[in-house]
Structure formats: structure tokens, C-alpha cells
Amino acid sequence: MEHGGLSPMATLAIPVIESIAVRVLSALGVGLTAGAAIEEMRKRNEEAEKAKDSPLAHTDAQTKTEKEKCKECPPDRGKAVARSWSMSESSQAYQARITGFPPGTEWNFAGLDFDGFRSSQCLLQEAKGKYDQFFDEDGVPKEWWASNSGGENGLIRQAGTQYAVALPRPPVRLSWYFMEPKSYSHFTSLFSVQYPGLETVFEP
């Protein structure tokens, strides 16, 4: 005989569900009959759903998300160092303007020097001033500079070593800033292939 119009399988399932409800609430220290136990569980489920939509629940979720965003930034473990590289006054001034560091100050991280570092953005910086003098009118590197180990190849190596330690990406970022358009265009093309995570910025 069917129970309340239910199938035989459903009829058998009802006592099982009631038994589970009683055991669950018993474990919570609540002693109820089978029917009352199911009703009590239904009420508790409704209260739990309401709690999810409460302002406090949303605040907790937002706090968790903000904490996840505040990931550790490895370059924070670096330090400011004083350097006296040989460079023109204009290049030194450009570096200071881009990074906000005092002239002659750089950021050493993982054994390498970077022109600057912005902790709030987990951003390592390198500034390149007047480099268009090494390109012809068509934007092609002059042969003597391109073949010089300290010229074009030197910058490519420098970018490669910096790129290798600017990890993990994200949150770590590495940006090279160029004062002039030819050098910016040339190295943007090179880096996009060799170091795809390295950002280039044209900042006159």
C-alpha cells in the first residue's frame, strides 16, 4: 500500500530521512521526535540561508577577498642602495623622475639592481633615457652599437636577468620606461617576443 500517494521507494525513504534527522539533531544536543526533528532541521536550514545574505556575512567575504589580494610581494625583501654609475645628468634626472628615488639610489633585489621599486604595485622599474642616439632615422640600431656587447645586446641581457628574478608573475611586475620613441618601439618589439611579461612604457 502506498503512503500518501507516494511510490513504494519514497515510502521506504521517509523513515530513513526521519532517522537521519533525529541522529543529526541528537548529535547537536537536541532531543525531538522524528517529525519534529525534520521540521527543526528545515528551520535551521532557512536560518543558515538568511545568515549568508546578512551584511556581516558579506563583510566577512569581502575581508577574505581583500586578504587574498594582498599577496606577498617578494621585492619587498630587497633594499635601497647607493650607486654611482657613470651616466649623463639627463639620464640620472630621468631615472629619478620615473622612480621617485633620490639620484644615485636604486633597489637591490635577488642580487640585481633595479632603478626603482613601488611596493604598493609590486612594481620593479628600469628607466632608459636618451637612447635614440643609437638608432638611425628609420629606427634601426646603428651597426656599431648593435654589435657592441655593452650596447643593444647589453640591454637585452640586462632585461633577461631582471625578468628571470621578477617572480612570481603576478604579483611581481617589471616595467622598462623609455624617454624616446625609437628606442621604445624597438625594445617593445624585442621584449614582447623574448620576455612577454615585461612591460614597456613610453614616458618622455
JSON list of N, CA and C in Angstrom, two decimals, residues 70-140:
[
{"chain": "A", "resi": 70, "resn": "CYS", "atom": "N", "xyz": [45.99, 40.87, -1.13]},
{"chain": "A", "resi": 70, "resn": "CYS", "atom": "CA", "xyz": [47.22, 41.38, -0.52]},
{"chain": "A", "resi": 70, "resn": "CYS", "atom": "C", "xyz": [48.25, 40.26, -0.46]},
{"chain": "A", "resi": 71, "resn": "LYS", "atom": "N", "xyz": [48.63, 39.73, -1.60]},
{"chain": "A", "resi": 71, "resn": "LYS", "atom": "CA", "xyz": [49.59, 38.65, -1.63]},
{"chain": "A", "resi": 71, "resn": "LYS", "atom": "C", "xyz": [50.98, 39.20, -1.34]},
{"chain": "A", "resi": 72, "resn": "GLU", "atom": "N", "xyz": [51.84, 38.31, -0.89]},
{"chain": "A", "resi": 72, "resn": "GLU", "atom": "CA", "xyz": [53.21, 38.71, -0.58]},
{"chain": "A", "resi": 72, "resn": "GLU", "atom": "C", "xyz": [53.90, 39.20, -1.85]},
{"chain": "A", "resi": 73, "resn": "CYS", "atom": "N", "xyz": [54.67, 40.28, -1.70]},
{"chain": "A", "resi": 73, "resn": "CYS", "atom": "CA", "xyz": [55.43, 40.84, -2.82]},
{"chain": "A", "resi": 73, "resn": "CYS", "atom": "C", "xyz": [56.91, 40.61, -2.53]},
{"chain": "A", "resi": 74, "resn": "PRO", "atom": "N", "xyz": [57.54, 39.61, -3.15]},
{"chain": "A", "resi": 74, "resn": "PRO", "atom": "CA", "xyz": [58.94, 39.27, -2.86]},
{"chain": "A", "resi": 74, "resn": "PRO", "atom": "C", "xyz": [59.91, 40.44, -2.93]},
{"chain": "A", "resi": 75, "resn": "PRO", "atom": "N", "xyz": [59.80, 41.39, -3.90]},
{"chain": "A", "resi": 75, "resn": "PRO", "atom": "CA", "xyz": [60.75, 42.50, -3.93]},
{"chain": "A", "resi": 75, "resn": "PRO", "atom": "C", "xyz": [60.74, 43.38, -2.68]},
{"chain": "A", "resi": 76, "resn": "ASP", "atom": "N", "xyz": [59.69, 43.25, -1.84]},
{"chain": "A", "resi": 76, "resn": "ASP", "atom": "CA", "xyz": [59.69, 43.98, -0.57]},
{"chain": "A", "resi": 76, "resn": "ASP", "atom": "C", "xyz": [60.88, 43.59, 0.29]},
{"chain": "A", "resi": 77, "resn": "ARG", "atom": "N", "xyz": [61.43, 42.41, 0.03]},
{"chain": "A", "resi": 77, "resn": "ARG", "atom": "CA", "xyz": [62.57, 41.94, 0.82]},
{"chain": "A", "resi": 77, "resn": "ARG", "atom": "C", "xyz": [63.89, 42.55, 0.35]},
{"chain": "A", "resi": 78, "resn": "GLY", "atom": "N", "xyz": [63.83, 43.32, -0.74]},
{"chain": "A", "resi": 78, "resn": "GLY", "atom": "CA", "xyz": [65.03, 43.99, -1.22]},
{"chain": "A", "resi": 78, "resn": "GLY", "atom": "C", "xyz": [65.36, 45.22, -0.38]},
{"chain": "A", "resi": 79, "resn": "LYS", "atom": "N", "xyz": [66.29, 46.03, -0.84]},
{"chain": "A", "resi": 79, "resn": "LYS", "atom": "CA", "xyz": [66.68, 47.22, -0.09]},
{"chain": "A", "resi": 79, "resn": "LYS", "atom": "C", "xyz": [67.20, 48.31, -1.02]},
{"chain": "A", "resi": 80, "resn": "ALA", "atom": "N", "xyz": [67.08, 49.54, -0.57]},
{"chain": "A", "resi": 80, "resn": "ALA", "atom": "CA", "xyz": [67.61, 50.68, -1.33]},
{"chain": "A", "resi": 80, "resn": "ALA", "atom": "C", "xyz": [69.13, 50.71, -1.18]},
{"chain": "A", "resi": 81, "resn": "VAL", "atom": "N", "xyz": [69.81, 50.97, -2.28]},
{"chain": "A", "resi": 81, "resn": "VAL", "atom": "CA", "xyz": [71.28, 51.02, -2.26]},
{"chain": "A", "resi": 81, "resn": "VAL", "atom": "C", "xyz": [71.75, 52.26, -3.00]},
{"chain": "A", "resi": 82, "resn": "ALA", "atom": "N", "xyz": [72.92, 52.75, -2.61]},
{"chain": "A", "resi": 82, "resn": "ALA", "atom": "CA", "xyz": [73.52, 53.92, -3.27]},
{"chain": "A", "resi": 82, "resn": "ALA", "atom": "C", "xyz": [74.46, 53.43, -4.37]},
{"chain": "A", "resi": 83, "resn": "ARG", "atom": "N", "xyz": [74.28, 53.96, -5.57]},
{"chain": "A", "resi": 83, "resn": "ARG", "atom": "CA", "xyz": [75.12, 53.58, -6.71]},
{"chain": "A", "resi": 83, "resn": "ARG", "atom": "C", "xyz": [75.65, 54.84, -7.38]},
{"chain": "A", "resi": 84, "resn": "SER", "atom": "N", "xyz": [76.84, 54.73, -7.94]},
{"chain": "A", "resi": 84, "resn": "SER", "atom": "CA", "xyz": [77.44, 55.89, -8.62]},
{"chain": "A", "resi": 84, "resn": "SER", "atom": "C", "xyz": [77.83, 55.49, -10.03]},
{"chain": "A", "resi": 85, "resn": "TRP", "atom": "N", "xyz": [76.83, 55.02, -10.80]},
{"chain": "A", "resi": 85, "resn": "TRP", "atom": "CA", "xyz": [77.09, 54.64, -12.18]},
{"chain": "A", "resi": 85, "resn": "TRP", "atom": "C", "xyz": [77.46, 55.88, -13.00]},
{"chain": "A", "resi": 86, "resn": "SER", "atom": "N", "xyz": [78.23, 55.65, -14.05]},
{"chain": "A", "resi": 86, "resn": "SER", "atom": "CA", "xyz": [78.58, 56.74, -14.96]},
{"chain": "A", "resi": 86, "resn": "SER", "atom": "C", "xyz": [77.42, 56.95, -15.94]},
{"chain": "A", "resi": 87, "resn": "MET", "atom": "N", "xyz": [76.73, 58.07, -15.81]},
{"chain": "A", "resi": 87, "resn": "MET", "atom": "CA", "xyz": [75.62, 58.39, -16.72]},
{"chain": "A", "resi": 87, "resn": "MET", "atom": "C", "xyz": [75.48, 59.89, -16.83]},
{"chain": "A", "resi": 88, "resn": "SER", "atom": "N", "xyz": [74.83, 60.32, -17.89]},
{"chain": "A", "resi": 88, "resn": "SER", "atom": "CA", "xyz": [74.64, 61.76, -18.10]},
{"chain": "A", "resi": 88, "resn": "SER", "atom": "C", "xyz": [73.68, 62.32, -17.06]},
{"chain": "A", "resi": 89, "resn": "GLU", "atom": "N", "xyz": [73.74, 63.62, -16.89]},
{"chain": "A", "resi": 89, "resn": "GLU", "atom": "CA", "xyz": [72.84, 64.26, -15.93]},
{"chain": "A", "resi": 89, "resn": "GLU", "atom": "C", "xyz": [71.38, 64.09, -16.34]},
{"chain": "A", "resi": 90, "resn": "SER", "atom": "N", "xyz": [71.12, 64.13, -17.65]},
{"chain": "A", "resi": 90, "resn": "SER", "atom": "CA", "xyz": [69.74, 63.99, -18.11]},
{"chain": "A", "resi": 90, "resn": "SER", "atom": "C", "xyz": [69.20, 62.58, -17.84]},
{"chain": "A", "resi": 91, "resn": "SER", "atom": "N", "xyz": [70.05, 61.57, -18.01]},
{"chain": "A", "resi": 91, "resn": "SER", "atom": "CA", "xyz": [69.63, 60.19, -17.73]},
{"chain": "A", "resi": 91, "resn": "SER", "atom": "C", "xyz": [69.40, 59.99, -16.24]},
{"chain": "A", "resi": 92, "resn": "GLN", "atom": "N", "xyz": [70.27, 60.60, -15.44]},
{"chain": "A", "resi": 92, "resn": "GLN", "atom": "CA", "xyz": [70.12, 60.49, -13.99]},
{"chain": "A", "resi": 92, "resn": "GLN", "atom": "C", "xyz": [68.84, 61.18, -13.53]},
{"chain": "A", "resi": 93, "resn": "ALA", "atom": "N", "xyz": [68.55, 62.34, -14.12]},
{"chain": "A", "resi": 93, "resn": "ALA", "atom": "CA", "xyz": [67.34, 63.07, -13.77]},
{"chain": "A", "resi": 93, "resn": "ALA", "atom": "C", "xyz": [66.09, 62.30, -14.21]},
{"chain": "A", "resi": 94, "resn": "TYR", "atom": "N", "xyz": [66.18, 61.65, -15.38]},
{"chain": "A", "resi": 94, "resn": "TYR", "atom": "CA", "xyz": [65.05, 60.87, -15.89]},
{"chain": "A", "resi": 94, "resn": "TYR", "atom": "C", "xyz": [64.77, 59.69, -14.96]},
{"chain": "A", "resi": 95, "resn": "GLN", "atom": "N", "xyz": [65.81, 59.02, -14.55]},
{"chain": "A", "resi": 95, "resn": "GLN", "atom": "CA", "xyz": [65.66, 57.88, -13.64]},
{"chain": "A", "resi": 95, "resn": "GLN", "atom": "C", "xyz": [64.99, 58.31, -12.34]},
{"chain": "A", "resi": 96, "resn": "ALA", "atom": "N", "xyz": [65.44, 59.43, -11.80]},
{"chain": "A", "resi": 96, "resn": "ALA", "atom": "CA", "xyz": [64.87, 59.92, -10.54]},
{"chain": "A", "resi": 96, "resn": "ALA", "atom": "C", "xyz": [63.40, 60.32, -10.72]},
{"chain": "A", "resi": 97, "resn": "ARG", "atom": "N", "xyz": [63.09, 60.89, -11.87]},
{"chain": "A", "resi": 97, "resn": "ARG", "atom": "CA", "xyz": [61.70, 61.31, -12.13]},
{"chain": "A", "resi": 97, "resn": "ARG", "atom": "C", "xyz": [60.77, 60.10, -12.26]},
{"chain": "A", "resi": 98, "resn": "ILE", "atom": "N", "xyz": [61.23, 59.08, -12.92]},
{"chain": "A", "resi": 98, "resn": "ILE", "atom": "CA", "xyz": [60.40, 57.88, -13.13]},
{"chain": "A", "resi": 98, "resn": "ILE", "atom": "C", "xyz": [60.19, 57.11, -11.83]},
{"chain": "A", "resi": 99, "resn": "THR", "atom": "N", "xyz": [61.25, 56.95, -11.06]},
{"chain": "A", "resi": 99, "resn": "THR", "atom": "CA", "xyz": [61.18, 56.10, -9.87]},
{"chain": "A", "resi": 99, "resn": "THR", "atom": "C", "xyz": [60.76, 56.83, -8.61]},
{"chain": "A", "resi": 100, "resn": "GLY", "atom": "N", "xyz": [61.06, 58.13, -8.56]},
{"chain": "A", "resi": 100, "resn": "GLY", "atom": "CA", "xyz": [60.79, 58.87, -7.33]},
{"chain": "A", "resi": 100, "resn": "GLY", "atom": "C", "xyz": [61.90, 58.70, -6.31]},
{"chain": "A", "resi": 101, "resn": "PHE", "atom": "N", "xyz": [62.94, 57.95, -6.67]},
{"chain": "A", "resi": 101, "resn": "PHE", "atom": "CA", "xyz": [64.09, 57.77, -5.78]},
{"chain": "A", "resi": 101, "resn": "PHE", "atom": "C", "xyz": [65.04, 58.96, -5.92]},
{"chain": "A", "resi": 102, "resn": "PRO", "atom": "N", "xyz": [65.80, 59.27, -4.88]},
{"chain": "A", "resi": 102, "resn": "PRO", "atom": "CA", "xyz": [66.83, 60.31, -4.99]},
{"chain": "A", "resi": 102, "resn": "PRO", "atom": "C", "xyz": [67.87, 59.88, -6.02]},
{"chain": "A", "resi": 103, "resn": "PRO", "atom": "N", "xyz": [68.49, 60.82, -6.72]},
{"chain": "A", "resi": 103, "resn": "PRO", "atom": "CA", "xyz": [69.53, 60.47, -7.70]},
{"chain": "A", "resi": 103, "resn": "PRO", "atom": "C", "xyz": [70.61, 59.60, -7.05]},
{"chain": "A", "resi": 104, "resn": "GLY", "atom": "N", "xyz": [71.03, 58.58, -7.77]},
{"chain": "A", "resi": 104, "resn": "GLY", "atom": "CA", "xyz": [72.06, 57.69, -7.25]},
{"chain": "A", "resi": 104, "resn": "GLY", "atom": "C", "xyz": [71.54, 56.57, -6.37]},
{"chain": "A", "resi": 105, "resn": "THR", "atom": "N", "xyz": [70.23, 56.47, -6.22]},
{"chain": "A", "resi": 105, "resn": "THR", "atom": "CA", "xyz": [69.63, 55.42, -5.39]},
{"chain": "A", "resi": 105, "resn": "THR", "atom": "C", "xyz": [68.91, 54.40, -6.27]},
{"chain": "A", "resi": 106, "resn": "GLU", "atom": "N", "xyz": [69.16, 53.13, -6.01]},
{"chain": "A", "resi": 106, "resn": "GLU", "atom": "CA", "xyz": [68.49, 52.06, -6.74]},
{"chain": "A", "resi": 106, "resn": "GLU", "atom": "C", "xyz": [67.95, 51.02, -5.76]},
{"chain": "A", "resi": 107, "resn": "TRP", "atom": "N", "xyz": [67.25, 50.02, -6.29]},
{"chain": "A", "resi": 107, "resn": "TRP", "atom": "CA", "xyz": [66.66, 48.98, -5.45]},
{"chain": "A", "resi": 107, "resn": "TRP", "atom": "C", "xyz": [67.32, 47.65, -5.78]},
{"chain": "A", "resi": 108, "resn": "ASN", "atom": "N", "xyz": [67.93, 47.03, -4.77]},
{"chain": "A", "resi": 108, "resn": "ASN", "atom": "CA", "xyz": [68.60, 45.75, -4.97]},
{"chain": "A", "resi": 108, "resn": "ASN", "atom": "C", "xyz": [67.70, 44.62, -4.49]},
{"chain": "A", "resi": 109, "resn": "PHE", "atom": "N", "xyz": [67.39, 43.72, -5.40]},
{"chain": "A", "resi": 109, "resn": "PHE", "atom": "CA", "xyz": [66.55, 42.56, -5.08]},
{"chain": "A", "resi": 109, "resn": "PHE", "atom": "C", "xyz": [67.11, 41.33, -5.78]},
{"chain": "A", "resi": 110, "resn": "ALA", "atom": "N", "xyz": [67.23, 40.25, -5.04]},
{"chain": "A", "resi": 110, "resn": "ALA", "atom": "CA", "xyz": [67.74, 38.97, -5.57]},
{"chain": "A", "resi": 110, "resn": "ALA", "atom": "C", "xyz": [69.12, 39.14, -6.21]},
{"chain": "A", "resi": 111, "resn": "GLY", "atom": "N", "xyz": [69.91, 40.06, -5.65]},
{"chain": "A", "resi": 111, "resn": "GLY", "atom": "CA", "xyz": [71.27, 40.26, -6.14]},
{"chain": "A", "resi": 111, "resn": "GLY", "atom": "C", "xyz": [71.38, 41.14, -7.37]},
{"chain": "A", "resi": 112, "resn": "LEU", "atom": "N", "xyz": [70.27, 41.71, -7.82]},
{"chain": "A", "resi": 112, "resn": "LEU", "atom": "CA", "xyz": [70.28, 42.58, -9.00]},
{"chain": "A", "resi": 112, "resn": "LEU", "atom": "C", "xyz": [69.81, 43.98, -8.64]},
{"chain": "A", "resi": 113, "resn": "ASP", "atom": "N", "xyz": [70.33, 44.96, -9.37]},
{"chain": "A", "resi": 113, "resn": "ASP", "atom": "CA", "xyz": [69.89, 46.35, -9.17]},
{"chain": "A", "resi": 113, "resn": "ASP", "atom": "C", "xyz": [68.78, 46.70, -10.15]},
{"chain": "A", "resi": 114, "resn": "PHE", "atom": "N", "xyz": [67.78, 47.36, -9.64]},
{"chain": "A", "resi": 114, "resn": "PHE", "atom": "CA", "xyz": [66.70, 47.92, -10.45]},
{"chain": "A", "resi": 114, "resn": "PHE", "atom": "C", "xyz": [66.67, 49.42, -10.17]},
{"chain": "A", "resi": 115, "resn": "ASP", "atom": "N", "xyz": [66.32, 50.22, -11.16]},
{"chain": "A", "resi": 115, "resn": "ASP", "atom": "CA", "xyz": [66.32, 51.66, -10.96]},
{"chain": "A", "resi": 115, "resn": "ASP", "atom": "C", "xyz": [65.34, 52.10, -9.89]},
{"chain": "A", "resi": 116, "resn": "GLY", "atom": "N", "xyz": [64.22, 51.39, -9.77]},
{"chain": "A", "resi": 116, "resn": "GLY", "atom": "CA", "xyz": [63.22, 51.77, -8.78]},
{"chain": "A", "resi": 116, "resn": "GLY", "atom": "C", "xyz": [62.32, 50.63, -8.39]},
{"chain": "A", "resi": 117, "resn": "PHE", "atom": "N", "xyz": [61.49, 50.87, -7.37]},
{"chain": "A", "resi": 117, "resn": "PHE", "atom": "CA", "xyz": [60.54, 49.87, -6.90]},
{"chain": "A", "resi": 117, "resn": "PHE", "atom": "C", "xyz": [59.38, 50.56, -6.22]},
{"chain": "A", "resi": 118, "resn": "ARG", "atom": "N", "xyz": [58.16, 50.20, -6.62]},
{"chain": "A", "resi": 118, "resn": "ARG", "atom": "CA", "xyz": [56.94, 50.70, -5.99]},
{"chain": "A", "resi": 118, "resn": "ARG", "atom": "C", "xyz": [56.24, 49.55, -5.30]},
{"chain": "A", "resi": 119, "resn": "SER", "atom": "N", "xyz": [56.34, 49.53, -3.99]},
{"chain": "A", "resi": 119, "resn": "SER", "atom": "CA", "xyz": [55.80, 48.41, -3.22]},
{"chain": "A", "resi": 119, "resn": "SER", "atom": "C", "xyz": [54.30, 48.26, -3.38]},
{"chain": "A", "resi": 120, "resn": "SER", "atom": "N", "xyz": [53.56, 49.37, -3.41]},
{"chain": "A", "resi": 120, "resn": "SER", "atom": "CA", "xyz": [52.10, 49.30, -3.48]},
{"chain": "A", "resi": 120, "resn": "SER", "atom": "C", "xyz": [51.63, 48.59, -4.75]},
{"chain": "A", "resi": 121, "resn": "GLN", "atom": "N", "xyz": [52.45, 48.61, -5.80]},
{"chain": "A", "resi": 121, "resn": "GLN", "atom": "CA", "xyz": [52.11, 47.95, -7.07]},
{"chain": "A", "resi": 121, "resn": "GLN", "atom": "C", "xyz": [52.95, 46.70, -7.31]},
{"chain": "A", "resi": 122, "resn": "CYS", "atom": "N", "xyz": [53.82, 46.39, -6.36]},
{"chain": "A", "resi": 122, "resn": "CYS", "atom": "CA", "xyz": [54.79, 45.29, -6.52]},
{"chain": "A", "resi": 122, "resn": "CYS", "atom": "C", "xyz": [55.48, 45.42, -7.88]},
{"chain": "A", "resi": 123, "resn": "LEU", "atom": "N", "xyz": [55.96, 46.64, -8.15]},
{"chain": "A", "resi": 123, "resn": "LEU", "atom": "CA", "xyz": [56.48, 47.01, -9.46]},
{"chain": "A", "resi": 123, "resn": "LEU", "atom": "C", "xyz": [57.96, 47.35, -9.41]},
{"chain": "A", "resi": 124, "resn": "LEU", "atom": "N", "xyz": [58.77, 46.57, -10.12]},
{"chain": "A", "resi": 124, "resn": "LEU", "atom": "CA", "xyz": [60.19, 46.86, -10.30]},
{"chain": "A", "resi": 124, "resn": "LEU", "atom": "C", "xyz": [60.34, 47.71, -11.56]},
{"chain": "A", "resi": 125, "resn": "GLN", "atom": "N", "xyz": [61.25, 48.69, -11.51]},
{"chain": "A", "resi": 125, "resn": "GLN", "atom": "CA", "xyz": [61.35, 49.66, -12.60]},
{"chain": "A", "resi": 125, "resn": "GLN", "atom": "C", "xyz": [62.77, 49.78, -13.15]},
{"chain": "A", "resi": 126, "resn": "GLU", "atom": "N", "xyz": [62.84, 50.05, -14.44]},
{"chain": "A", "resi": 126, "resn": "GLU", "atom": "CA", "xyz": [64.11, 50.35, -15.11]},
{"chain": "A", "resi": 126, "resn": "GLU", "atom": "C", "xyz": [63.85, 51.51, -16.06]},
{"chain": "A", "resi": 127, "resn": "ALA", "atom": "N", "xyz": [64.66, 52.56, -15.97]},
{"chain": "A", "resi": 127, "resn": "ALA", "atom": "CA", "xyz": [64.45, 53.76, -16.79]},
{"chain": "A", "resi": 127, "resn": "ALA", "atom": "C", "xyz": [65.59, 53.92, -17.80]},
{"chain": "A", "resi": 128, "resn": "LYS", "atom": "N", "xyz": [65.23, 54.15, -19.05]},
{"chain": "A", "resi": 128, "resn": "LYS", "atom": "CA", "xyz": [66.21, 54.33, -20.12]},
{"chain": "A", "resi": 128, "resn": "LYS", "atom": "C", "xyz": [66.00, 55.70, -20.76]},
{"chain": "A", "resi": 129, "resn": "GLY", "atom": "N", "xyz": [67.02, 56.55, -20.63]},
{"chain": "A", "resi": 129, "resn": "GLY", "atom": "CA", "xyz": [66.91, 57.93, -21.10]},
{"chain": "A", "resi": 129, "resn": "GLY", "atom": "C", "xyz": [67.15, 58.10, -22.59]},
{"chain": "A", "resi": 130, "resn": "LYS", "atom": "N", "xyz": [68.19, 58.82, -22.93]},
{"chain": "A", "resi": 130, "resn": "LYS", "atom": "CA", "xyz": [68.43, 59.19, -24.33]},
{"chain": "A", "resi": 130, "resn": "LYS", "atom": "C", "xyz": [69.12, 58.08, -25.12]},
{"chain": "A", "resi": 131, "resn": "TYR", "atom": "N", "xyz": [68.32, 57.13, -25.57]},
{"chain": "A", "resi": 131, "resn": "TYR", "atom": "CA", "xyz": [68.86, 56.00, -26.34]},
{"chain": "A", "resi": 131, "resn": "TYR", "atom": "C", "xyz": [68.60, 56.12, -27.83]},
{"chain": "A", "resi": 132, "resn": "ASP", "atom": "N", "xyz": [67.80, 57.08, -28.25]},
{"chain": "A", "resi": 132, "resn": "ASP", "atom": "CA", "xyz": [67.53, 57.21, -29.69]},
{"chain": "A", "resi": 132, "resn": "ASP", "atom": "C", "xyz": [68.77, 57.61, -30.47]},
{"chain": "A", "resi": 133, "resn": "GLN", "atom": "N", "xyz": [69.79, 58.11, -29.81]},
{"chain": "A", "resi": 133, "resn": "GLN", "atom": "CA", "xyz": [71.04, 58.48, -30.48]},
{"chain": "A", "resi": 133, "resn": "GLN", "atom": "C", "xyz": [71.72, 57.25, -31.09]},
{"chain": "A", "resi": 134, "resn": "PHE", "atom": "N", "xyz": [71.33, 56.07, -30.64]},
{"chain": "A", "resi": 134, "resn": "PHE", "atom": "CA", "xyz": [71.95, 54.84, -31.13]},
{"chain": "A", "resi": 134, "resn": "PHE", "atom": "C", "xyz": [71.15, 54.20, -32.28]},
{"chain": "A", "resi": 135, "resn": "PHE", "atom": "N", "xyz": [70.16, 54.93, -32.79]},
{"chain": "A", "resi": 135, "resn": "PHE", "atom": "CA", "xyz": [69.33, 54.43, -33.89]},
{"chain": "A", "resi": 135, "resn": "PHE", "atom": "C", "xyz": [69.43, 55.37, -35.08]},
{"chain": "A", "resi": 136, "resn": "ASP", "atom": "N", "xyz": [69.27, 54.81, -36.29]},
{"chain": "A", "resi": 136, "resn": "ASP", "atom": "CA", "xyz": [69.28, 55.67, -37.48]},
{"chain": "A", "resi": 136, "resn": "ASP", "atom": "C", "xyz": [67.89, 56.28, -37.67]},
{"chain": "A", "resi": 137, "resn": "GLU", "atom": "N", "xyz": [67.72, 57.02, -38.75]},
{"chain": "A", "resi": 137, "resn": "GLU", "atom": "CA", "xyz": [66.46, 57.73, -38.96]},
{"chain": "A", "resi": 137, "resn": "GLU", "atom": "C", "xyz": [65.27, 56.79, -39.18]},
{"chain": "A", "resi": 138, "resn": "ASP", "atom": "N", "xyz": [65.56, 55.54, -39.54]},
{"chain": "A", "resi": 138, "resn": "ASP", "atom": "CA", "xyz": [64.49, 54.56, -39.76]},
{"chain": "A", "resi": 138, "resn": "ASP", "atom": "C", "xyz": [64.18, 53.75, -38.50]},
{"chain": "A", "resi": 139, "resn": "GLY", "atom": "N", "xyz": [64.86, 54.08, -37.41]},
{"chain": "A", "resi": 139, "resn": "GLY", "atom": "CA", "xyz": [64.61, 53.35, -36.17]},
{"chain": "A", "resi": 139, "resn": "GLY", "atom": "C", "xyz": [65.37, 52.05, -36.05]},
{"chain": "A", "resi": 140, "resn": "VAL", "atom": "N", "xyz": [66.39, 51.87, -36.89]},
{"chain": "A", "resi": 140, "resn": "VAL", "atom": "CA", "xyz": [67.21, 50.65, -36.85]},
{"chain": "A", "resi": 140, "resn": "VAL", "atom": "C", "xyz": [68.47, 50.94, -36.02]}
]
